[in-house]
mmCIF file of C-alpha atoms in Angstrom:
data_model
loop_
_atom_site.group_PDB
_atom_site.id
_atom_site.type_symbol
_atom_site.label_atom_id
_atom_site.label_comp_id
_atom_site.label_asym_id
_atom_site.label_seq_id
_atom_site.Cartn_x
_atom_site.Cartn_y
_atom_site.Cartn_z
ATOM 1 C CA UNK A 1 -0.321 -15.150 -20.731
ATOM 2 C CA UNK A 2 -3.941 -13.933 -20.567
ATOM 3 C CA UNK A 3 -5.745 -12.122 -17.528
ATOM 4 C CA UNK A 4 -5.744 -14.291 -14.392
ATOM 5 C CA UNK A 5 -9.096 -15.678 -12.942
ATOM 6 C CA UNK A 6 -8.347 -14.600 -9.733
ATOM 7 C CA UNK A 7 -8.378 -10.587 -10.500
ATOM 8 C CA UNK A 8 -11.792 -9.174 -10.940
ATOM 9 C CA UNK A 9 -12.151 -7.077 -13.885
ATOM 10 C CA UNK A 10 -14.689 -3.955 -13.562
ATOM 11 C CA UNK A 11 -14.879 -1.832 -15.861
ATOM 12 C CA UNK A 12 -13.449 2.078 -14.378
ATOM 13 C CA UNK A 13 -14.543 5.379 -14.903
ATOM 14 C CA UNK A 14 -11.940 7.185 -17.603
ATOM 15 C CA UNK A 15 -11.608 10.491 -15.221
ATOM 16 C CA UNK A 16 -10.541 7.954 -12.065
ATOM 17 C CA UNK A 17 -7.483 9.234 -10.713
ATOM 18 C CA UNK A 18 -5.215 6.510 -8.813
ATOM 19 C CA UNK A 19 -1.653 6.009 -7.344
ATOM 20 C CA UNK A 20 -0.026 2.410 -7.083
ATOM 21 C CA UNK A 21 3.164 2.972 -5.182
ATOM 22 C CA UNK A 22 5.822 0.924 -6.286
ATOM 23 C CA UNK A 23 4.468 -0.042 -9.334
ATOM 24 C CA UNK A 24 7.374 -0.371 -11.306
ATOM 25 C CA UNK A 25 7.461 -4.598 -10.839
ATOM 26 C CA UNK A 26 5.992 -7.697 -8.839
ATOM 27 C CA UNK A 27 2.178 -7.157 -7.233
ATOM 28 C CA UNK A 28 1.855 -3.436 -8.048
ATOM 29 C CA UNK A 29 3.223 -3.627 -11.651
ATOM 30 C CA UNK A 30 0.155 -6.093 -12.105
ATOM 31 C CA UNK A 31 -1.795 -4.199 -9.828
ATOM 32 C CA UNK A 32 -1.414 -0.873 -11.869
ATOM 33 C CA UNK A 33 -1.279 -2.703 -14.820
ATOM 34 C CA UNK A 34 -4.841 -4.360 -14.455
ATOM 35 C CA UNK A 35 -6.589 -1.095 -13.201
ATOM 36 C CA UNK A 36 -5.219 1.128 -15.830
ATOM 37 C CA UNK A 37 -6.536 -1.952 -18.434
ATOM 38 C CA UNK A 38 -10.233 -1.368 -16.819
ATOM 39 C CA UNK A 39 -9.969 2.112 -17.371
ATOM 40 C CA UNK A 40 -8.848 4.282 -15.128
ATOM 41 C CA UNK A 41 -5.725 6.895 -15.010
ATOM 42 C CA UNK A 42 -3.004 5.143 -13.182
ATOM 43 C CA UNK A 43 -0.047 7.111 -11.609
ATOM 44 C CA UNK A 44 3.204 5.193 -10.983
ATOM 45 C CA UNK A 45 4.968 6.121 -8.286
ATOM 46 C CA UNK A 46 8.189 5.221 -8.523
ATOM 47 C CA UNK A 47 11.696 5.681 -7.200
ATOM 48 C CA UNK A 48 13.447 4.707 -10.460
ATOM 49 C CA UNK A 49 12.257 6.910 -13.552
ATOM 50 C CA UNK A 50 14.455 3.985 -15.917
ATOM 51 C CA UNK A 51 12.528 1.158 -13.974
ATOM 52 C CA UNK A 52 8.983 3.336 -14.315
ATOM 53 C CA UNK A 53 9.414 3.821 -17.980
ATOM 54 C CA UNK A 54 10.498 0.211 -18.768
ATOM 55 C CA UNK A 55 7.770 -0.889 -16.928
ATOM 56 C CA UNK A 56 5.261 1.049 -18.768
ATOM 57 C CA UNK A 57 6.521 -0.098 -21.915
ATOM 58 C CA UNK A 58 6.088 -3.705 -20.864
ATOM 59 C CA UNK A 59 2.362 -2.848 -19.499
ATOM 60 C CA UNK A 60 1.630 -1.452 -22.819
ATOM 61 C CA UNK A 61 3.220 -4.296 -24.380
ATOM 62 C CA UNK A 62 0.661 -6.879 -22.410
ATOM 63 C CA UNK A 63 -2.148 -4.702 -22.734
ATOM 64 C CA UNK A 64 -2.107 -5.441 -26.562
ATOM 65 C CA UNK A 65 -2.128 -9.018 -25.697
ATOM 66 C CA UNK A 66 -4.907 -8.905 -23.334
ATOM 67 C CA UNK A 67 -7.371 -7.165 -26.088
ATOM 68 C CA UNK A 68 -6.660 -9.781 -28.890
ATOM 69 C CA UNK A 69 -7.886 -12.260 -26.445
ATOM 70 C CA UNK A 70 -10.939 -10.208 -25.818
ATOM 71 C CA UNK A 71 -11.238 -10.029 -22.076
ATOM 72 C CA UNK A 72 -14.322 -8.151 -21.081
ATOM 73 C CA UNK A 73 -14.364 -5.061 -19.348
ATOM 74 C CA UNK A 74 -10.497 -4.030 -20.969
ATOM 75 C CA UNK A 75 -10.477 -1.215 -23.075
ATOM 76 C CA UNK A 76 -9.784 -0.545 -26.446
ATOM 77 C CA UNK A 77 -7.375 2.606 -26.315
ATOM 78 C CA UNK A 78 -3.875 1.904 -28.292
ATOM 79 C CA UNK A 79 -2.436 2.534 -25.049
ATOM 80 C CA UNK A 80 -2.963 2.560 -21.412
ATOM 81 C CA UNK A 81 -3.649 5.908 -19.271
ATOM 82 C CA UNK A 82 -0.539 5.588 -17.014
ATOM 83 C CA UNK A 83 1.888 8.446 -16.462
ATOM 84 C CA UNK A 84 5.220 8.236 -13.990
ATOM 85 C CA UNK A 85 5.300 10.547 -10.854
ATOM 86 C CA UNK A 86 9.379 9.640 -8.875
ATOM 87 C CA UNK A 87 8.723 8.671 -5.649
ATOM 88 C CA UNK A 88 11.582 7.571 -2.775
ATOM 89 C CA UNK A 89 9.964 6.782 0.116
ATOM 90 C CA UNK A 90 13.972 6.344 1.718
ATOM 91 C CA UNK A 91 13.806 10.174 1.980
ATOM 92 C CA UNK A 92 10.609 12.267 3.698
ATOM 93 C CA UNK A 93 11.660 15.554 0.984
ATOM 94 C CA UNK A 94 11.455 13.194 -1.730
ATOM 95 C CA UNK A 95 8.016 12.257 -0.673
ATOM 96 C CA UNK A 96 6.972 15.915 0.699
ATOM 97 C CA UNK A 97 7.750 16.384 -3.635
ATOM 98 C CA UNK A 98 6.008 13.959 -4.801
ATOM 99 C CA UNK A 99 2.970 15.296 -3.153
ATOM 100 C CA UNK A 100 3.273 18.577 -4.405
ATOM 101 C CA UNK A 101 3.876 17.096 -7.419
ATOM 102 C CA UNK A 102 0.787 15.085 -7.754
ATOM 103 C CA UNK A 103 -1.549 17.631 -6.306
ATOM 104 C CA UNK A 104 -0.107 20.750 -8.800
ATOM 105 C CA UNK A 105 -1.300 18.053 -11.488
ATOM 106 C CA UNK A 106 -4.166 16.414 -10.570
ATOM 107 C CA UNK A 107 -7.657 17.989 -8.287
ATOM 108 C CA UNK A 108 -8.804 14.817 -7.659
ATOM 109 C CA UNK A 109 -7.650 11.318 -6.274
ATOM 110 C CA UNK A 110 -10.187 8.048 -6.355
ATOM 111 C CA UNK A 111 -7.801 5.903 -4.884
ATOM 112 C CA UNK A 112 -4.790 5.275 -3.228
ATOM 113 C CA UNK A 113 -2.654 1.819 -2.883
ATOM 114 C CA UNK A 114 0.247 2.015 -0.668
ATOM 115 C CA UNK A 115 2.019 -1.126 -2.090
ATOM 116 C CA UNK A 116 5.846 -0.094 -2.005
ATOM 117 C CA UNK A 117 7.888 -2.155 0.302
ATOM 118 C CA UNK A 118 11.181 -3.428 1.459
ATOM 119 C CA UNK A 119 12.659 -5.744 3.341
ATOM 120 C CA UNK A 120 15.961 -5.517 4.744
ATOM 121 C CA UNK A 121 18.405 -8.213 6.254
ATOM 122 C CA UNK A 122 20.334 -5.315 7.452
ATOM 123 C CA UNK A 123 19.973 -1.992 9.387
ATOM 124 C CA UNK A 124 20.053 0.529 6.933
ATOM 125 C CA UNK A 125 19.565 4.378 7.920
ATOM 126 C CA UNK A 126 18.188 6.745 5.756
ATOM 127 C CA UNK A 127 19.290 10.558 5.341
ATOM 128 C CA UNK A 128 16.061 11.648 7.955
ATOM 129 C CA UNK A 129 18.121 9.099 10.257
ATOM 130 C CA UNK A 130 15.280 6.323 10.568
ATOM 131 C CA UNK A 131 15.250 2.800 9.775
ATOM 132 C CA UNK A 132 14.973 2.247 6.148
ATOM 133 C CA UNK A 133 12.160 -0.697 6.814
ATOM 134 C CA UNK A 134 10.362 1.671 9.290
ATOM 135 C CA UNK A 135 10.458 4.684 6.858
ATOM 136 C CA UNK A 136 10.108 2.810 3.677
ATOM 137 C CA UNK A 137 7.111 0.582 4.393
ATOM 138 C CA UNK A 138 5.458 2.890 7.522
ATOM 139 C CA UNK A 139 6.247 6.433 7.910
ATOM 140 C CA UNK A 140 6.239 8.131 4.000
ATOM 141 C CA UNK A 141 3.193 5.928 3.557
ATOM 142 C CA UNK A 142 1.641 7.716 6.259
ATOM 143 C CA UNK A 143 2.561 11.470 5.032
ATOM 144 C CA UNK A 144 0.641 10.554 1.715
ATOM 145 C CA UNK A 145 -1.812 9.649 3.209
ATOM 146 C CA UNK A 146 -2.238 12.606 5.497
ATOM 147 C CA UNK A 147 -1.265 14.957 2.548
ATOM 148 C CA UNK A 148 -3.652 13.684 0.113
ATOM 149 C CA UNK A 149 -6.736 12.466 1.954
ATOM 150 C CA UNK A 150 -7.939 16.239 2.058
ATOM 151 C CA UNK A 151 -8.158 16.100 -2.283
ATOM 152 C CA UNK A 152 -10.088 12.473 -1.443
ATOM 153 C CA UNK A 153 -12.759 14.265 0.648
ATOM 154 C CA UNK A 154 -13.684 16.160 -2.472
ATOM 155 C CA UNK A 155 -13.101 13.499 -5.087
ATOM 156 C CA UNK A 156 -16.925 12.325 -5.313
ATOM 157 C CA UNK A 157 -18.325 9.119 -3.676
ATOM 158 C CA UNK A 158 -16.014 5.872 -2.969
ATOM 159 C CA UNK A 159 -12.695 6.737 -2.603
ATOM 160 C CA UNK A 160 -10.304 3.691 -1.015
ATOM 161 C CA UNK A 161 -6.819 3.940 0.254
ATOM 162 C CA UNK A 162 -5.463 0.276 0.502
ATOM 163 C CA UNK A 163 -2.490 -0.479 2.711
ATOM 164 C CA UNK A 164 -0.810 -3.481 1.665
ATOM 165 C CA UNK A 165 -0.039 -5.442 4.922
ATOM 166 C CA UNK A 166 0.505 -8.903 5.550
ATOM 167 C CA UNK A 167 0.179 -11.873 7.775
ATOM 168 C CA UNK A 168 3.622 -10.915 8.859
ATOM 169 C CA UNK A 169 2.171 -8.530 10.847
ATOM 170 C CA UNK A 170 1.312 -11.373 12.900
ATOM 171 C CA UNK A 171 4.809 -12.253 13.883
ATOM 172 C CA UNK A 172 6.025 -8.344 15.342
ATOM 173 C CA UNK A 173 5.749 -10.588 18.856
ATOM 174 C CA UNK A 174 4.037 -7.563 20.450
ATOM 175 C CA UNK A 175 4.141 -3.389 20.413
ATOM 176 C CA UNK A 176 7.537 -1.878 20.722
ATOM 177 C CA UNK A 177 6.754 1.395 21.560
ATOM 178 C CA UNK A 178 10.358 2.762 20.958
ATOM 179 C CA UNK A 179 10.302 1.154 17.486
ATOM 180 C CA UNK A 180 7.186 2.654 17.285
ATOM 181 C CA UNK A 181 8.088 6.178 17.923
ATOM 182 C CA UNK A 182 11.117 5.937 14.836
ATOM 183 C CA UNK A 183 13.773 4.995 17.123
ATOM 184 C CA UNK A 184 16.796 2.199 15.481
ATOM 185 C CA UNK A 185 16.893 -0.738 17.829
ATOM 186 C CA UNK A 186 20.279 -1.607 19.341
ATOM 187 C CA UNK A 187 20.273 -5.442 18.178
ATOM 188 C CA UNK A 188 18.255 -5.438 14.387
ATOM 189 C CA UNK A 189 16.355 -8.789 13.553
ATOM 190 C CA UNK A 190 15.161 -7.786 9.499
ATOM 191 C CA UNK A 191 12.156 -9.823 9.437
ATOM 192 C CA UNK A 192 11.247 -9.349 12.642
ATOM 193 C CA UNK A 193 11.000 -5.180 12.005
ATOM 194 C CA UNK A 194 9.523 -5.670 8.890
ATOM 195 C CA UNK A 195 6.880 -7.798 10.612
ATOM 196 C CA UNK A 196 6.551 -4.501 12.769
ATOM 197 C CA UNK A 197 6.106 -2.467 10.040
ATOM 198 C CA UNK A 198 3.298 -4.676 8.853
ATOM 199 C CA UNK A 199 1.557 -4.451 11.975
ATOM 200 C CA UNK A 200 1.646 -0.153 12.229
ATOM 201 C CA UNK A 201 0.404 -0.301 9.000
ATOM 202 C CA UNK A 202 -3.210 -2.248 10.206
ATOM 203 C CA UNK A 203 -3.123 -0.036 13.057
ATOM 204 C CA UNK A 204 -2.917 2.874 10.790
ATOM 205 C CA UNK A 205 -5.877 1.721 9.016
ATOM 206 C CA UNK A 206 -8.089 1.880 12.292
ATOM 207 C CA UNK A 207 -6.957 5.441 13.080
ATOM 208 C CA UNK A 208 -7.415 6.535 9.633
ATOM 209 C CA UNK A 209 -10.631 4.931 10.177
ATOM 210 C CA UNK A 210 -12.070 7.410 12.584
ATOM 211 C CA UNK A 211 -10.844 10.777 10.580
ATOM 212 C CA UNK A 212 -12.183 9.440 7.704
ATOM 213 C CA UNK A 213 -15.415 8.285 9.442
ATOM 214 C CA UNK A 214 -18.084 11.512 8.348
ATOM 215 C CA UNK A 215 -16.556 11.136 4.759
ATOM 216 C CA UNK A 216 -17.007 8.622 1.590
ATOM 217 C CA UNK A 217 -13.255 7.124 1.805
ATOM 218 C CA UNK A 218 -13.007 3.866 2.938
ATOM 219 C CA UNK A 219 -9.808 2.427 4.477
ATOM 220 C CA UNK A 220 -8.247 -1.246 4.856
ATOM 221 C CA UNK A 221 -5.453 -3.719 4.409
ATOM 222 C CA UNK A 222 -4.717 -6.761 2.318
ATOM 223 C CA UNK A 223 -2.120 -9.574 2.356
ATOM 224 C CA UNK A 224 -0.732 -10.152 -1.040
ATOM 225 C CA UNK A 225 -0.409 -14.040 -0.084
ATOM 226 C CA UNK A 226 2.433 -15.797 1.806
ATOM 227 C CA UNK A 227 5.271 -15.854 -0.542
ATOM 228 C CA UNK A 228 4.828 -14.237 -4.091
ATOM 229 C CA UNK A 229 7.897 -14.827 -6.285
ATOM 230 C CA UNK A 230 8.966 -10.954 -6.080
ATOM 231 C CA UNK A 231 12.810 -9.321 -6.032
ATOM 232 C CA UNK A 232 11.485 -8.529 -2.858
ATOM 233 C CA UNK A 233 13.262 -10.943 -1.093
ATOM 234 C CA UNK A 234 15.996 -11.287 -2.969
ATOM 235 C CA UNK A 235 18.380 -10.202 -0.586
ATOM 236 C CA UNK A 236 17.458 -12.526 2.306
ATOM 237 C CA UNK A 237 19.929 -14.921 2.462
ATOM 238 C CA UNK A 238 19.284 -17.058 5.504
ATOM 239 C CA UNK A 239 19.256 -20.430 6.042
ATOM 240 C CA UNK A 240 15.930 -20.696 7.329
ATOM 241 C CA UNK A 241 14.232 -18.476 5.026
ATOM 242 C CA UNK A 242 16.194 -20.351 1.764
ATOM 243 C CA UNK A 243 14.270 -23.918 3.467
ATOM 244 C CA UNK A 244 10.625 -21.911 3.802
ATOM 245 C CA UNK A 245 11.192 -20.902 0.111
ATOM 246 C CA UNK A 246 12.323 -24.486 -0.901
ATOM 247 C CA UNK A 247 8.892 -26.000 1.436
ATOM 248 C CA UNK A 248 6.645 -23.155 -0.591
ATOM 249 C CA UNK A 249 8.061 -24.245 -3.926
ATOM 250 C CA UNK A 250 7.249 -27.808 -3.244
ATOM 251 C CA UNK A 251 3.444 -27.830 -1.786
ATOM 252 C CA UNK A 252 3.489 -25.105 -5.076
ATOM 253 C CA UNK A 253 2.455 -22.091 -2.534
ATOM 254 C CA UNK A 254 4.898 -19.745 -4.069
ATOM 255 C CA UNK A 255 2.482 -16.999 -6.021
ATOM 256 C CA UNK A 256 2.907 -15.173 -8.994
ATOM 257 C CA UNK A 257 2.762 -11.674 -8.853
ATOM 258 C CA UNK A 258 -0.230 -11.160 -10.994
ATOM 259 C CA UNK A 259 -1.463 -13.811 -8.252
ATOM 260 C CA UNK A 260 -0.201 -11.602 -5.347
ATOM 261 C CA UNK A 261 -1.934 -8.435 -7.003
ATOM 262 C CA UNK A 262 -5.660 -9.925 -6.862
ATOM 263 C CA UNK A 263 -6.612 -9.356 -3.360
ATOM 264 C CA UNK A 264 -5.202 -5.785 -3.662
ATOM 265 C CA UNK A 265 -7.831 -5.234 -6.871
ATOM 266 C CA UNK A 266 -10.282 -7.085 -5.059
ATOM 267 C CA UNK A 267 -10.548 -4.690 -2.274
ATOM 268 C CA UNK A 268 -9.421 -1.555 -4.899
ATOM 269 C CA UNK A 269 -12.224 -2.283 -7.221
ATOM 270 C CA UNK A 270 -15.087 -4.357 -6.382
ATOM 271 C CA UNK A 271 -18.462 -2.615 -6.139
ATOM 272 C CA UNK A 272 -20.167 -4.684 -3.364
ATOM 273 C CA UNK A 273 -17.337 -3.312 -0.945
ATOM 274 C CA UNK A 274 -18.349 0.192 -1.421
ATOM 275 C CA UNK A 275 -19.158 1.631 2.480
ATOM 276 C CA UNK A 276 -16.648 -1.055 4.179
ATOM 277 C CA UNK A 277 -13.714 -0.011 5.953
ATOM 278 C CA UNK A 278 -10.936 -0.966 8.535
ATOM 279 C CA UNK A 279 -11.433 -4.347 6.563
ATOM 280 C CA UNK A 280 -8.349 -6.703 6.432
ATOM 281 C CA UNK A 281 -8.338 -9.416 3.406
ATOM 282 C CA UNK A 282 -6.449 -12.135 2.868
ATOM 283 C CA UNK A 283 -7.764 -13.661 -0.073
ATOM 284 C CA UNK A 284 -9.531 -12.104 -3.025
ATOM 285 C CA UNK A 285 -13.216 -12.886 -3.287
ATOM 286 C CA UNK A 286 -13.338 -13.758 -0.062
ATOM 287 C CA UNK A 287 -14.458 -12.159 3.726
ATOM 288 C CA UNK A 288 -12.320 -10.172 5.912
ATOM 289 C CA UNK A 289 -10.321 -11.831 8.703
ATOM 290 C CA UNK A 290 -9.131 -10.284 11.711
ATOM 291 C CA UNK A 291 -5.951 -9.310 12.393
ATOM 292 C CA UNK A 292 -3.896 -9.412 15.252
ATOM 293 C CA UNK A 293 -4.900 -8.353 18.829
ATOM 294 C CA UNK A 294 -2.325 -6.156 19.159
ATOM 295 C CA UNK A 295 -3.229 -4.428 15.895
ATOM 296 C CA UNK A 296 -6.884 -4.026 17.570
ATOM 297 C CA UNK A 297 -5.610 -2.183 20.800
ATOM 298 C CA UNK A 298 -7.013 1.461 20.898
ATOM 299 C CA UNK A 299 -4.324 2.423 23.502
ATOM 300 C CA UNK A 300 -1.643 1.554 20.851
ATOM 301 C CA UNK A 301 -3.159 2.691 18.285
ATOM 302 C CA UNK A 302 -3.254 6.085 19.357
ATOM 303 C CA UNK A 303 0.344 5.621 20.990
ATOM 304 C CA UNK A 304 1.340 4.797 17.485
ATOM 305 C CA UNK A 305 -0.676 7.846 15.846
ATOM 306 C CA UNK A 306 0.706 10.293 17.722
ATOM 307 C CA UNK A 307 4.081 8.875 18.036
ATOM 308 C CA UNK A 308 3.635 9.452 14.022
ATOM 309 C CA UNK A 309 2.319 12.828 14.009
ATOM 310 C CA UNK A 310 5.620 14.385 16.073
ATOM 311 C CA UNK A 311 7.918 12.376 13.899
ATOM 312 C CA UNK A 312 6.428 14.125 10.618
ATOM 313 C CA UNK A 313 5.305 17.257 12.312
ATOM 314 C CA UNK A 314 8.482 19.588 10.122
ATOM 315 C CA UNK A 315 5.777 18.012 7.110
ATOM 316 C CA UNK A 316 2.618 18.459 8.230
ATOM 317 C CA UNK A 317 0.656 22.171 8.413
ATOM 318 C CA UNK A 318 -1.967 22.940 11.365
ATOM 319 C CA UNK A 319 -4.853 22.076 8.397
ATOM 320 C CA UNK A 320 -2.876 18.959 7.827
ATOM 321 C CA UNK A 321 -3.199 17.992 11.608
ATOM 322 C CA UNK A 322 -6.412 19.315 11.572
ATOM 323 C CA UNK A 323 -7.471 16.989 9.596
ATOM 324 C CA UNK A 324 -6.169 13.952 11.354
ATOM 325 C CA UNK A 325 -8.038 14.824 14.368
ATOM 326 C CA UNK A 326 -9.600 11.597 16.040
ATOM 327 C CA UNK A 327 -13.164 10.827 16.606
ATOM 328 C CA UNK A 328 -14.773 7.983 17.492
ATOM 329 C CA UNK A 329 -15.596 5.047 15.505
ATOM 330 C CA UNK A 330 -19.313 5.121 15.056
ATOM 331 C CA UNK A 331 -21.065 4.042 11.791
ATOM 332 C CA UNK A 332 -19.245 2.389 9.433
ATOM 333 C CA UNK A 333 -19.289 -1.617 8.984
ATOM 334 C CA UNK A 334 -16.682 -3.093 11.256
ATOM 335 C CA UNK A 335 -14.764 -5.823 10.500
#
């Protein structure tokens, strides 16, 4: 075992308040794992209180390991600082709960990393009658965000909220603006709307970009790598996507979580990124990389923002909306 190379390790203020969302296994169980073993007060949000608790067993478990081989910049507590908040981003009252939840118990939030996702062979609806992939990996994502970014105005200086994207986003083959707007497609291709989803989640991070632009939060999106040996994709079954697997395993491109989880702490934790948003990383250690053009158009952008804002409006207040007025993009480093 032992801490990877690739994952920076900084050490973290104790009072640092963050949220890993579906942290329970794969990249954010390492993710929340490392940055509650630097220091800081890790929230699990979780669907699965059984999974949550197992997990933090296990965490706790490899924490002990990782202090007998004296890694710098782990702490020495018997345990880690992690507590379990449920979380089902399948259903927008489950989320609306978890963000009372959260801010009833905590007055402050440092950072935020929207890693839950699935992908879905299948169209699936969910109880708000959206597309599980759209809801799931898009949409609840964004009602944290708007929820919770007022407590990260007043949580002191450089406060992140990392969207975990992907190079998928490449392959949504242009906007659909029904998709877009929540609507279920008449003929469902699985990877190609979670490729979608991938790419409202970059264009998220450039709207959030110019709310957020007077303020000391910083915004941006990571790719966890091109195939990270997950159960995320356990249920994709397809010929083609069986061969890709079977090509990965053999040039050895298939990452391990921990692996998958280093450009997400990379752009969570590193001090020299303080002041950069609407960054999009695909390596750790490494400069951003543009994405997409379509991710870069303004006009869908705001198409997309809006489109948001009336799906959620029976969840968001006037001060909510308020605060996701846009304004222009004007000082911040652009990437």
């Amino acid at each position: 075992m032992g801490t990877s190379k690739s994952i920076p390790m900084v050490s973290q203020p104790r009072d640092k308040i963050v949220i890993v969302t579906g942290s329970n296994s794969g990249v954010g169980y390492e993710t929340a794992k490392f940055i509650a073993m630097m220091g800081a007060h890790v929230v699990l949000a979780c669907r699965s209180e059984e999974k949550a608790r197992d997990a933090m067993r296990r965490m706790n478990d490899e924490f002990q390991t990782e202090k007998q081989l004296r890694i710098d910049n782990v702490i020495t507590d018997d345990e880690l600082d992690i507590e379990f908040m449920k979380l089902d981003l399948a259903s927008l009252k489950s989320t609306k709960a978890f963000i009372d939840n959260f801010k009833a118990k905590h007055k402050k939030l440092n950072l935020l990393i929207c890693n839950a996702g699935i992908y879905s062979p299948h169209q699936v609806t969910t109880e708000d009658n959206l597309d599980l992939t759209y809801q799931v990996n898009y949409l609840s994502h964004f009602l944290i965000v708007a929820h919770l970014l007022p407590i990260m105005k007043v949580s002191g200086n450089d406060c992140r909220i990392i969207l975990v994207s992907g190079e998928a986003h490449k392959k949504a083959k242009g906007f659909d603006p029904d998709y877009a707007a929540g609507k279920i497609p008449h003929h469902y291709d699985g990877y190609r709307m979670f490729a979608k989803t991938k790419l409202y989640q970059i264009m998220q991070m450039y709207s959030i970009d110019k709310v957020i632009e007077k303020t000391s939060i910083e915004i941006c999106c990571v790719h966890p790598g091109s195939l990270v040996n997950t159960k995320f994709w356990e249920e994709e079954d397809s010929c083609a996507f069986c061969c890709l697997k079977c090509c990965y395993t053999c040039l050895c491109q298939v990452k391990a979580p921990h692996d998958g989880a280093a450009t997400s702490i990379y752009a969570a934790i590193t001090p020299d990124l303080e002041g950069i948003s609407r960054a999009y990383y695909t390596q750790s250690k490494s400069a951003p990389r543009w994405p997409s053009s379509d991710s870069r158009s303004e006009d869908m952008q705001t198409y997309l923002f809006e489109s948001t804002k009336e799906l959620l409006k029976s969840y968001l207040t006037s001060d909510i909306l308020r605060e996701l007025e846009l304004t222009p993009k004007i000082t911040k480093t652009e990437h």
